[in-house]
Amino acid sequence: MTSASELRSGKTHRDENFPVASWIIHPRHRTLILAFYNFVRTADDIADHATLPADEKLRYLDLLEKELLGGGDTQKEAVNLRLALAERAMPPRHALDVLIAFRMDVTKLRYENWDEVIHYCRYSAMPVGRFMLDVHGESTSTWVASDALCAGLQINNHLQDCAKDYRDLNRVYLPRDALAASGATVEMLGEPKSPPPLLQCLQALAVRTETLLADGKSLAAEVKDLRLGLEISVIQAFADRIVNMLKVRDPLSERVHLGPLELLGYSLGGVAGELARRAIGRRPVSKTAAGA
């Protein structure tokens, strides 16, 4: 096997929990965004591959990085992104950051505390939001709210898929100290229904994630691009609904994903809310992102 494409899971941008290069985004940005998505999705699928040995996963991730930086032309996802970035004279910094997270996925199966999870999100999720902002020419002052929203989205996903990650990959993003505080154990993730201590832990983490999402609520208003602001409002609406489900439901035994009608309803609500806000003209005061 010579191509990372052969390791793809089959998942596309239409299968994500949030819109990717949707009709809301201006067509001039979609080619670059989809090139970035396909690169990230390929790397993610490599890291999550059920049977590929760890050393092979790392070899493929290294190969993607090498070719993204111009060291070859055998991996189409890396080449396509390299060319798309070059057209905009954009550096590959955010794609390189995401590769750090996928290497962590291969080598790190447990997280000790919330800070370690946020550190993971710094590389797995925050670069995606920063990339989107850069594509639209937004100020780095928007990164503070973007980082919070992206981390919240990532942890929502960790909570939704906690049983699958444990069962399929022996990977647990739930912090050890949070499990211990509730009297839960990792092995409880293998049960068909969460025992009370695990459910308490999961719902407490959802409450903590809700705070992150609240810290990201100003983002749609901070960006200047109308279409991007609308897209962010839709993503925020999805995330808020999911975290509210996670606060009261058991992801081991209950549905904690949005159905098609819910996706449509929250999309329309997010768009309408942001259009109304912009019509009124309210804008928040932006903060300066650390390390921008």
Coordinates of C-alpha atoms in Angstrom, one line a residue:
M1 CA 0.0 0.0 0.0
T2 CA 1.5 3.3 -1.1
S3 CA -1.3 5.8 -0.8
A4 CA -2.9 7.2 2.4
S5 CA -6.1 7.5 0.4
E6 CA -6.5 3.7 0.6
L7 CA -6.8 4.0 4.4
R8 CA -9.8 6.4 4.3
S9 CA -12.9 5.3 6.2
G10 CA -15.3 6.5 3.5
K11 CA -16.4 9.4 5.7
T12 CA -16.8 12.7 3.8
H13 CA -17.5 16.3 4.7
R14 CA -21.2 15.6 4.5
D15 CA -21.0 13.1 7.4
E16 CA -19.7 15.5 10.0
N17 CA -21.5 16.8 13.0
F18 CA -21.0 20.4 11.7
P19 CA -21.2 22.0 8.2
V20 CA -18.0 21.8 6.1
A21 CA -17.8 24.2 3.1
S22 CA -21.6 24.4 3.1
W23 CA -23.7 26.5 0.7
I24 CA -23.4 29.3 3.2
I25 CA -19.7 29.7 2.6
H26 CA -18.7 31.8 -0.5
P27 CA -17.8 29.5 -3.5
R28 CA -14.4 31.1 -3.9
H29 CA -13.3 29.5 -0.5
R30 CA -14.7 26.0 -1.0
T31 CA -11.9 24.4 -3.0
L32 CA -9.3 25.4 -0.3
I33 CA -11.6 24.4 2.6
L34 CA -12.3 21.0 1.0
A35 CA -8.6 20.4 0.3
F36 CA -7.9 21.1 4.0
Y37 CA -10.8 18.9 5.1
N38 CA -9.7 16.0 2.9
F39 CA -6.1 16.2 4.2
V40 CA -7.3 16.3 7.8
R41 CA -9.9 13.5 7.3
T42 CA -7.3 11.3 5.7
A43 CA -4.9 11.8 8.6
D44 CA -7.7 11.3 11.1
D45 CA -8.7 8.0 9.4
I46 CA -5.1 6.8 9.5
A47 CA -4.8 7.6 13.3
D48 CA -8.1 5.8 13.9
H49 CA -7.5 2.8 11.7
A50 CA -8.6 -0.3 13.5
T51 CA -5.8 -2.7 12.3
L52 CA -2.9 -0.6 11.0
P53 CA 0.1 -0.9 13.4
A54 CA 1.1 2.2 15.3
D55 CA 4.4 2.5 13.6
E56 CA 2.7 2.4 10.2
K57 CA 0.2 5.0 11.2
L58 CA 3.1 7.3 12.2
R59 CA 4.9 6.6 9.0
Y60 CA 1.9 7.6 6.9
L61 CA 1.4 10.8 9.0
D62 CA 5.0 11.7 8.5
L63 CA 4.6 11.1 4.8
L64 CA 1.6 13.4 4.6
E65 CA 3.6 16.1 6.4
K66 CA 6.6 15.7 4.2
E67 CA 4.6 16.0 1.0
L68 CA 2.5 18.9 2.3
L69 CA 5.9 20.7 2.7
G70 CA 6.9 19.8 -0.9
G71 CA 8.8 16.6 -0.3
G72 CA 7.1 14.5 -2.9
D73 CA 3.9 14.0 -5.0
T74 CA 2.6 10.6 -4.1
Q75 CA -0.1 11.5 -1.6
K76 CA -2.9 13.4 -3.4
E77 CA -4.5 14.9 -0.2
A78 CA -1.1 16.5 0.8
V79 CA -0.4 17.7 -2.8
N80 CA -3.9 19.2 -3.3
L81 CA -3.7 21.1 0.0
R82 CA -0.1 22.3 -0.8
L83 CA -1.2 23.7 -4.1
A84 CA -4.4 25.2 -2.8
L85 CA -2.5 27.0 0.0
A86 CA 0.1 28.2 -2.5
E87 CA -2.6 29.8 -4.6
R88 CA -3.5 32.0 -1.5
A89 CA 0.1 32.4 -0.3
M90 CA -1.0 30.8 3.0
P91 CA 1.4 28.8 5.2
P92 CA 0.6 25.2 6.2
R93 CA 0.8 25.9 9.9
H94 CA -2.7 24.8 10.8
A95 CA -2.5 21.5 8.9
L96 CA 0.8 20.8 10.6
D97 CA -0.7 21.5 14.0
V98 CA -3.5 19.0 13.3
L99 CA -0.9 16.3 12.5
I100 CA 0.5 16.8 16.0
A101 CA -2.9 15.8 17.4
F102 CA -3.2 12.7 15.2
R103 CA 0.2 11.6 16.3
M104 CA -1.0 11.9 19.9
D105 CA -4.0 9.8 19.0
V106 CA -1.6 7.0 18.0
T107 CA 0.7 7.3 21.0
K108 CA -1.5 8.6 23.9
L109 CA -4.6 6.5 25.0
R110 CA -5.4 8.2 28.3
Y111 CA -5.7 11.7 29.7
E112 CA -5.0 12.6 33.3
N113 CA -7.0 15.8 33.6
W114 CA -9.0 18.5 31.8
D115 CA -5.9 20.5 31.0
E116 CA -4.5 17.6 29.1
V117 CA -7.7 17.3 27.1
I118 CA -7.6 21.0 26.3
H119 CA -3.9 20.6 25.2
Y120 CA -5.1 17.9 22.8
C121 CA -7.8 20.3 21.5
R122 CA -5.2 22.9 20.9
Y123 CA -3.9 20.7 18.1
S124 CA -7.0 18.7 17.1
A125 CA -9.7 21.3 16.9
M126 CA -8.4 24.9 17.4
P127 CA -6.3 24.9 14.2
V128 CA -9.4 24.1 12.2
G129 CA -11.2 27.2 13.4
R130 CA -8.0 29.3 13.0
F131 CA -7.7 28.0 9.4
M132 CA -11.2 29.0 8.6
L133 CA -10.6 32.5 10.0
D134 CA -7.4 32.9 8.0
V135 CA -9.1 31.8 4.8
H136 CA -11.6 34.6 5.3
G137 CA -9.0 37.2 6.2
E138 CA -10.2 37.6 9.7
S139 CA -8.2 39.1 12.6
T140 CA -6.3 36.9 15.0
S141 CA -8.2 38.6 17.7
T142 CA -11.1 36.3 16.8
W143 CA -9.0 33.2 17.8
V144 CA -9.9 33.4 21.5
A145 CA -13.6 32.8 20.9
S146 CA -12.9 30.4 18.0
D147 CA -10.6 28.3 20.2
A148 CA -13.3 28.0 22.9
L149 CA -16.0 27.0 20.3
C150 CA -13.7 24.5 18.6
A151 CA -12.6 22.9 21.9
G152 CA -16.3 22.6 22.9
L153 CA -17.1 20.9 19.6
Q154 CA -14.2 18.5 20.1
I155 CA -15.2 17.5 23.6
N156 CA -18.8 17.1 22.6
N157 CA -17.6 14.6 20.1
H158 CA -15.5 12.9 22.7
L159 CA -18.5 12.5 24.9
Q160 CA -20.8 11.3 22.1
D161 CA -18.3 8.7 21.0
C162 CA -16.7 7.7 24.3
A163 CA -18.0 4.1 24.2
K164 CA -16.9 3.6 20.5
D165 CA -13.5 5.1 21.1
Y166 CA -12.9 2.7 24.0
R167 CA -14.3 -0.3 22.3
D168 CA -12.7 0.1 18.9
L169 CA -9.4 1.9 19.8
N170 CA -8.9 1.5 23.6
R171 CA -8.7 5.3 23.5
V172 CA -10.3 7.3 26.4
Y173 CA -10.5 11.1 26.4
L174 CA -12.4 11.3 29.6
P175 CA -9.9 12.6 32.2
R176 CA -8.8 10.1 34.8
D177 CA -9.3 12.6 37.6
A178 CA -12.9 13.2 36.5
L179 CA -13.6 9.5 36.4
A180 CA -12.1 9.0 39.8
A181 CA -14.1 12.0 41.3
S182 CA -17.3 10.3 40.3
G183 CA -16.2 6.8 41.4
A184 CA -16.2 5.6 37.7
T185 CA -13.8 3.4 35.9
V186 CA -12.7 3.2 32.3
E187 CA -14.0 -0.3 32.1
M188 CA -17.6 1.0 32.6
L189 CA -17.4 2.4 29.0
G190 CA -17.7 -1.2 27.8
E191 CA -21.2 -1.5 29.4
P192 CA -24.4 -1.3 27.3
K193 CA -25.7 1.4 29.6
S194 CA -23.7 3.8 31.8
P195 CA -23.6 2.9 35.5
P196 CA -24.6 5.8 37.7
P197 CA -21.0 6.9 38.5
L198 CA -20.0 7.0 34.8
L199 CA -23.2 8.9 33.9
Q200 CA -22.4 11.4 36.6
C201 CA -18.9 11.9 35.2
L202 CA -20.2 12.3 31.6
Q203 CA -22.8 14.8 32.5
A204 CA -20.4 16.8 34.7
L205 CA -18.0 17.0 31.7
A206 CA -20.9 18.1 29.5
V207 CA -21.6 21.0 31.9
R208 CA -18.0 22.0 31.8
T209 CA -18.1 21.8 28.0
E210 CA -21.1 24.1 28.0
T211 CA -18.9 26.8 29.6
L212 CA -16.4 26.5 26.7
L213 CA -19.2 26.9 24.2
A214 CA -20.5 29.9 26.1
D215 CA -17.0 31.4 25.7
G216 CA -17.3 31.0 22.0
K217 CA -20.7 32.6 21.5
S218 CA -19.2 36.0 20.5
L219 CA -17.4 34.5 17.5
A220 CA -20.1 34.9 14.9
A221 CA -20.4 38.6 15.8
E222 CA -16.7 39.1 15.8
V223 CA -16.0 38.0 12.3
K224 CA -16.6 40.6 9.5
D225 CA -17.5 38.1 6.7
L226 CA -21.3 37.7 6.7
R227 CA -21.3 34.2 5.3
L228 CA -18.7 33.0 7.8
G229 CA -20.7 34.5 10.6
L230 CA -23.8 32.7 9.5
E231 CA -21.9 29.4 9.3
I232 CA -20.5 29.9 12.7
S233 CA -24.0 30.6 14.1
V234 CA -25.2 27.3 12.6
I235 CA -22.3 25.4 14.2
Q236 CA -22.9 27.1 17.5
A237 CA -26.6 26.1 17.4
F238 CA -25.7 22.5 16.7
A239 CA -23.1 22.4 19.5
D240 CA -25.5 24.0 22.0
R241 CA -28.2 21.4 21.2
I242 CA -25.8 18.5 21.5
V243 CA -24.3 19.6 24.8
N244 CA -27.8 20.0 26.2
M245 CA -28.5 16.4 25.2
L246 CA -25.3 15.2 26.8
K247 CA -26.2 16.9 30.0
V248 CA -29.3 14.7 30.4
R249 CA -28.8 11.6 28.3
D250 CA -26.6 8.6 28.4
P251 CA -24.3 8.4 25.3
L252 CA -23.8 4.7 25.9
S253 CA -27.5 3.9 25.5
E254 CA -29.3 7.0 24.1
R255 CA -29.2 9.1 21.0
V256 CA -27.0 12.1 21.4
H257 CA -26.7 13.1 17.7
L258 CA -28.9 15.4 15.6
G259 CA -31.3 13.9 13.1
P260 CA -31.9 15.4 9.6
L261 CA -34.9 17.5 10.7
E262 CA -33.0 18.8 13.7
L263 CA -30.1 19.7 11.6
L264 CA -32.4 21.7 9.3
G265 CA -34.2 23.4 12.1
Y266 CA -31.1 24.5 14.0
S267 CA -29.5 25.6 10.7
L268 CA -32.4 27.9 9.9
G269 CA -32.5 29.1 13.5
G270 CA -28.8 29.9 13.5
V271 CA -28.9 31.8 10.2
A272 CA -32.0 33.7 11.3
G273 CA -30.5 34.7 14.6
E274 CA -27.3 35.9 13.1
L275 CA -29.0 37.9 10.4
A276 CA -31.2 39.5 13.0
R277 CA -28.2 40.4 15.2
R278 CA -26.4 42.0 12.3
A279 CA -29.5 43.9 11.3
I280 CA -29.5 45.4 14.8
G281 CA -25.8 46.1 14.5
R282 CA -24.6 44.8 17.9
R283 CA -20.9 43.8 17.9
P284 CA -18.9 42.5 20.9
V285 CA -15.5 43.7 22.0
S286 CA -12.8 41.2 20.7
K287 CA -10.0 39.9 22.9
T288 CA -6.5 39.4 21.8
A289 CA -5.6 35.7 21.3
A290 CA -2.6 34.4 23.2
G291 CA 0.2 33.3 20.9
A292 CA -1.5 34.8 17.8

